Short mmCIF file of C-alpha atoms in Angstrom, two decimals:
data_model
loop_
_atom_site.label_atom_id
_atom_site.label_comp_id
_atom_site.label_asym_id
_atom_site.label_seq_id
_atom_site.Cartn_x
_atom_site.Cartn_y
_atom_site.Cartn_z
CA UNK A 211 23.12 -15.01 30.39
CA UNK A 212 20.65 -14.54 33.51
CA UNK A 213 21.92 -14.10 37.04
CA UNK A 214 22.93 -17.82 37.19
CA UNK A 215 24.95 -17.76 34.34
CA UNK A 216 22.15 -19.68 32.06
CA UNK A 217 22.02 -19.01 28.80
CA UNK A 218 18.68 -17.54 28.02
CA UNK A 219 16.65 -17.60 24.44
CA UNK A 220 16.37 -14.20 22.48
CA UNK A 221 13.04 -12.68 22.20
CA UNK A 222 11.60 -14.45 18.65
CA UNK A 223 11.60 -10.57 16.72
CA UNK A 224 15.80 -10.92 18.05
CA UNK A 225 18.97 -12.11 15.57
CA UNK A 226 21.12 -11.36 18.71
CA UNK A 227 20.62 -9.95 22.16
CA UNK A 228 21.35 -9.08 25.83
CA UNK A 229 18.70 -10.93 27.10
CA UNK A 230 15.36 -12.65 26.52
CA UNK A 231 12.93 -9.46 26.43
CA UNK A 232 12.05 -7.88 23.06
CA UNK A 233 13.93 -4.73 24.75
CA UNK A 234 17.04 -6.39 24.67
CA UNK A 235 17.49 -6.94 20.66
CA UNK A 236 20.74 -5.93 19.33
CA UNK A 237 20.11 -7.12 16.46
CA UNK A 238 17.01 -7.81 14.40
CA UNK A 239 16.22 -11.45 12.41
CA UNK A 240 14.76 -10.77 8.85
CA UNK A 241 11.73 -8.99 8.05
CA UNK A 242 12.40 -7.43 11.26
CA UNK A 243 13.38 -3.40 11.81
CA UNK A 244 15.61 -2.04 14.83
CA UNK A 245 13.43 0.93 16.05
CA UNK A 246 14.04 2.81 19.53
CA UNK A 247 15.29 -0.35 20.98
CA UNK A 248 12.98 -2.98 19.54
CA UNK A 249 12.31 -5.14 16.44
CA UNK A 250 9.30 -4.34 14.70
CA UNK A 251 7.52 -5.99 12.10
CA UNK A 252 6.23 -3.77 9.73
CA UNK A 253 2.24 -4.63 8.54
CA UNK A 254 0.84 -4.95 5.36
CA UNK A 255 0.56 -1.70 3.83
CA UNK A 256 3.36 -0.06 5.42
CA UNK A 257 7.21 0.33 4.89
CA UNK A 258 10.28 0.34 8.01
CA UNK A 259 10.94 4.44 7.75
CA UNK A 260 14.43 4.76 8.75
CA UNK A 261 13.65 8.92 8.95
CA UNK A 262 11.01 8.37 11.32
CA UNK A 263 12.10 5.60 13.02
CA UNK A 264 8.60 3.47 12.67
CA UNK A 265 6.48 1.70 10.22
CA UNK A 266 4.70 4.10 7.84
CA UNK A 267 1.43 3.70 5.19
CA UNK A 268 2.55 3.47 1.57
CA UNK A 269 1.22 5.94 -0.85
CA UNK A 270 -2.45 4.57 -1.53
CA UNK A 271 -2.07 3.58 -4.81
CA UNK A 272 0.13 0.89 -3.54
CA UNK A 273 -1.02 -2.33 -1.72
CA UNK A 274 2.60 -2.98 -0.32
CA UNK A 275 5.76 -0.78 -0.80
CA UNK A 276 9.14 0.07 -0.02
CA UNK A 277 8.47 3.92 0.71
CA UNK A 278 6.23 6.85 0.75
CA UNK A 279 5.72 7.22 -3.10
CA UNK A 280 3.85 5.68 -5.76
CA UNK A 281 7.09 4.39 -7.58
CA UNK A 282 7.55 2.83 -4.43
CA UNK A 283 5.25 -0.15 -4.98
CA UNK A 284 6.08 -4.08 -4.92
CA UNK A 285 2.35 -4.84 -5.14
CA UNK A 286 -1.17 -3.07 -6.09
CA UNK A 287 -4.47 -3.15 -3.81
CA UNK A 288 -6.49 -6.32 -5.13
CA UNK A 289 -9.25 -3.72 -5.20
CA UNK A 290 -8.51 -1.40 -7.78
CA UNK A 291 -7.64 -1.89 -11.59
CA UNK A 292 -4.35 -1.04 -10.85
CA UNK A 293 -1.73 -3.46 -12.81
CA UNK A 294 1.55 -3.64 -11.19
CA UNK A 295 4.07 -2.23 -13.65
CA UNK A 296 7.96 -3.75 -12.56
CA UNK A 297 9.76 -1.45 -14.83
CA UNK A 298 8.76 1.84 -12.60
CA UNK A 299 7.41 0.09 -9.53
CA UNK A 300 3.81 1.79 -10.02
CA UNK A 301 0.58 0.87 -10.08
CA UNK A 302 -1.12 1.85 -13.35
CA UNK A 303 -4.80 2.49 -14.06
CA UNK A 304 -5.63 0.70 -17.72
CA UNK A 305 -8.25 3.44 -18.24
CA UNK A 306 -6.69 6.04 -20.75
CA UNK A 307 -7.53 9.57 -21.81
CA UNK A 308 -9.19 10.11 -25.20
CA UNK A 309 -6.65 9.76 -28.12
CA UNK A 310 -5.04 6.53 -26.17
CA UNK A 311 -4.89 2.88 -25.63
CA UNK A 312 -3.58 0.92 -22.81
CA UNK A 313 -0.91 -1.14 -24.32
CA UNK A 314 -1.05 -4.51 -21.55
CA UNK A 315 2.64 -5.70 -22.92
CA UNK A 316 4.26 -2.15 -21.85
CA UNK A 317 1.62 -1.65 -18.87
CA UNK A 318 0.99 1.81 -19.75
CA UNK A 319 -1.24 4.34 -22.02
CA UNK A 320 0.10 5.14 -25.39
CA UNK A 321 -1.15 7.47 -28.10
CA UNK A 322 -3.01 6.12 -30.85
CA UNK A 323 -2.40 7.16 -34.55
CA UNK A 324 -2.61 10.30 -35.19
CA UNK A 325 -5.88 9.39 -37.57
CA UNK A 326 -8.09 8.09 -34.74
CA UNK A 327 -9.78 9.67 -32.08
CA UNK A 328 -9.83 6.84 -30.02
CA UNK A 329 -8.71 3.33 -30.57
CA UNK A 330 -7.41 0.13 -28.88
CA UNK A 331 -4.20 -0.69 -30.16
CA UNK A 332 -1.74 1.71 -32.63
CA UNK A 333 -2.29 1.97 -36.46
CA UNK A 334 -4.63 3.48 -39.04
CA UNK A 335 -6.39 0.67 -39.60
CA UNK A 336 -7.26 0.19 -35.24
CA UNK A 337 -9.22 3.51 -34.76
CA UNK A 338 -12.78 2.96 -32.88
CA UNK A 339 -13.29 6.22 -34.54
CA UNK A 340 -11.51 9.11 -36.26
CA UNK A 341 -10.05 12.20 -35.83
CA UNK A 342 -10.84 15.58 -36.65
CA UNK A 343 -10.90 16.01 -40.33
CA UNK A 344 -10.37 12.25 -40.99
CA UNK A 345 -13.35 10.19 -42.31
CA UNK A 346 -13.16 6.02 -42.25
CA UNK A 347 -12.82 4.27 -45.23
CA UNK A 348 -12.67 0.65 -45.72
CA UNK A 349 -11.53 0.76 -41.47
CA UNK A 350 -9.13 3.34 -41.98
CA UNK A 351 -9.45 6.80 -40.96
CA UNK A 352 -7.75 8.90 -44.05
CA UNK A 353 -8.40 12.50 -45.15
CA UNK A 354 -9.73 13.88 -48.60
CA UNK A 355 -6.33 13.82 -50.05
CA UNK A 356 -5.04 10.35 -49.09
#
């Protein structure tokens, strides 16, 4: 209420309040974050840091997050190759080191049979080439004594 007992609208960032400034919040609507008196909306990029009491950039393999690491990810930078993997909350890179594949159902890199030296998908019969000491045959990569 104001001086005349009028009840006065909450500042729009306000779920409750002592009056109509955004000073006055006692308590934030959604998306919203209570922060040294004040409701703050957090940008994209960022997360609402409790610790430090503001709104702080997600680790930069993220595009938007929930904190400072990069298993802290709801969403990966349109930019990049990054695919969002749910099951750690990471963005992943599809590009593997030598000996793997990126397998797109489990959203990560996986090690291809041990006959190949590089491949893209698992099994003796998938290599692009083969290992050391393994020589391709009808498209499979076998030794001397197979």
């Amino acid at each position: 209420p104001d001086l005349q007992d009028k009840c006065q609208l909450c500042h729009e960032s306000c779920e409750e309040c002592d009056g109509g400034s955004y000073l006055d919040c006692s308590e934030c609507r959604d998306g919203f974050h209570h922060f040294n008196g004040e409701c703050i909306q957090c940008g994209s990029g960022t997360y609402a840091s409790y610790e430090e009491k503001a709104c702080v950039g997600c680790h930069s393999s993220c595009a938007s997050c929930t904190g400072p690491s990069n298993d802290n990810c709801t969403s990966c930078p349109p930019s990049s190759e990054a695919l969002f993997r749910a099951k750690t909350n990471e963005c992943v890179s599809p590009i593997c080191d030598q000996g793997s594949y990126f397998n797109f159902d489990d959203i990560e890199c996986q090690k291809c049979h041990h006959s190949c030296g590089s491949c893209e998908e698992f099994g003796p019969g998938k290599c692009l080439n083969c290992a050391e000491n393994y020589q391709n045959l009808d498209g499979k990569c076998v030794t001397c004594d197979e």
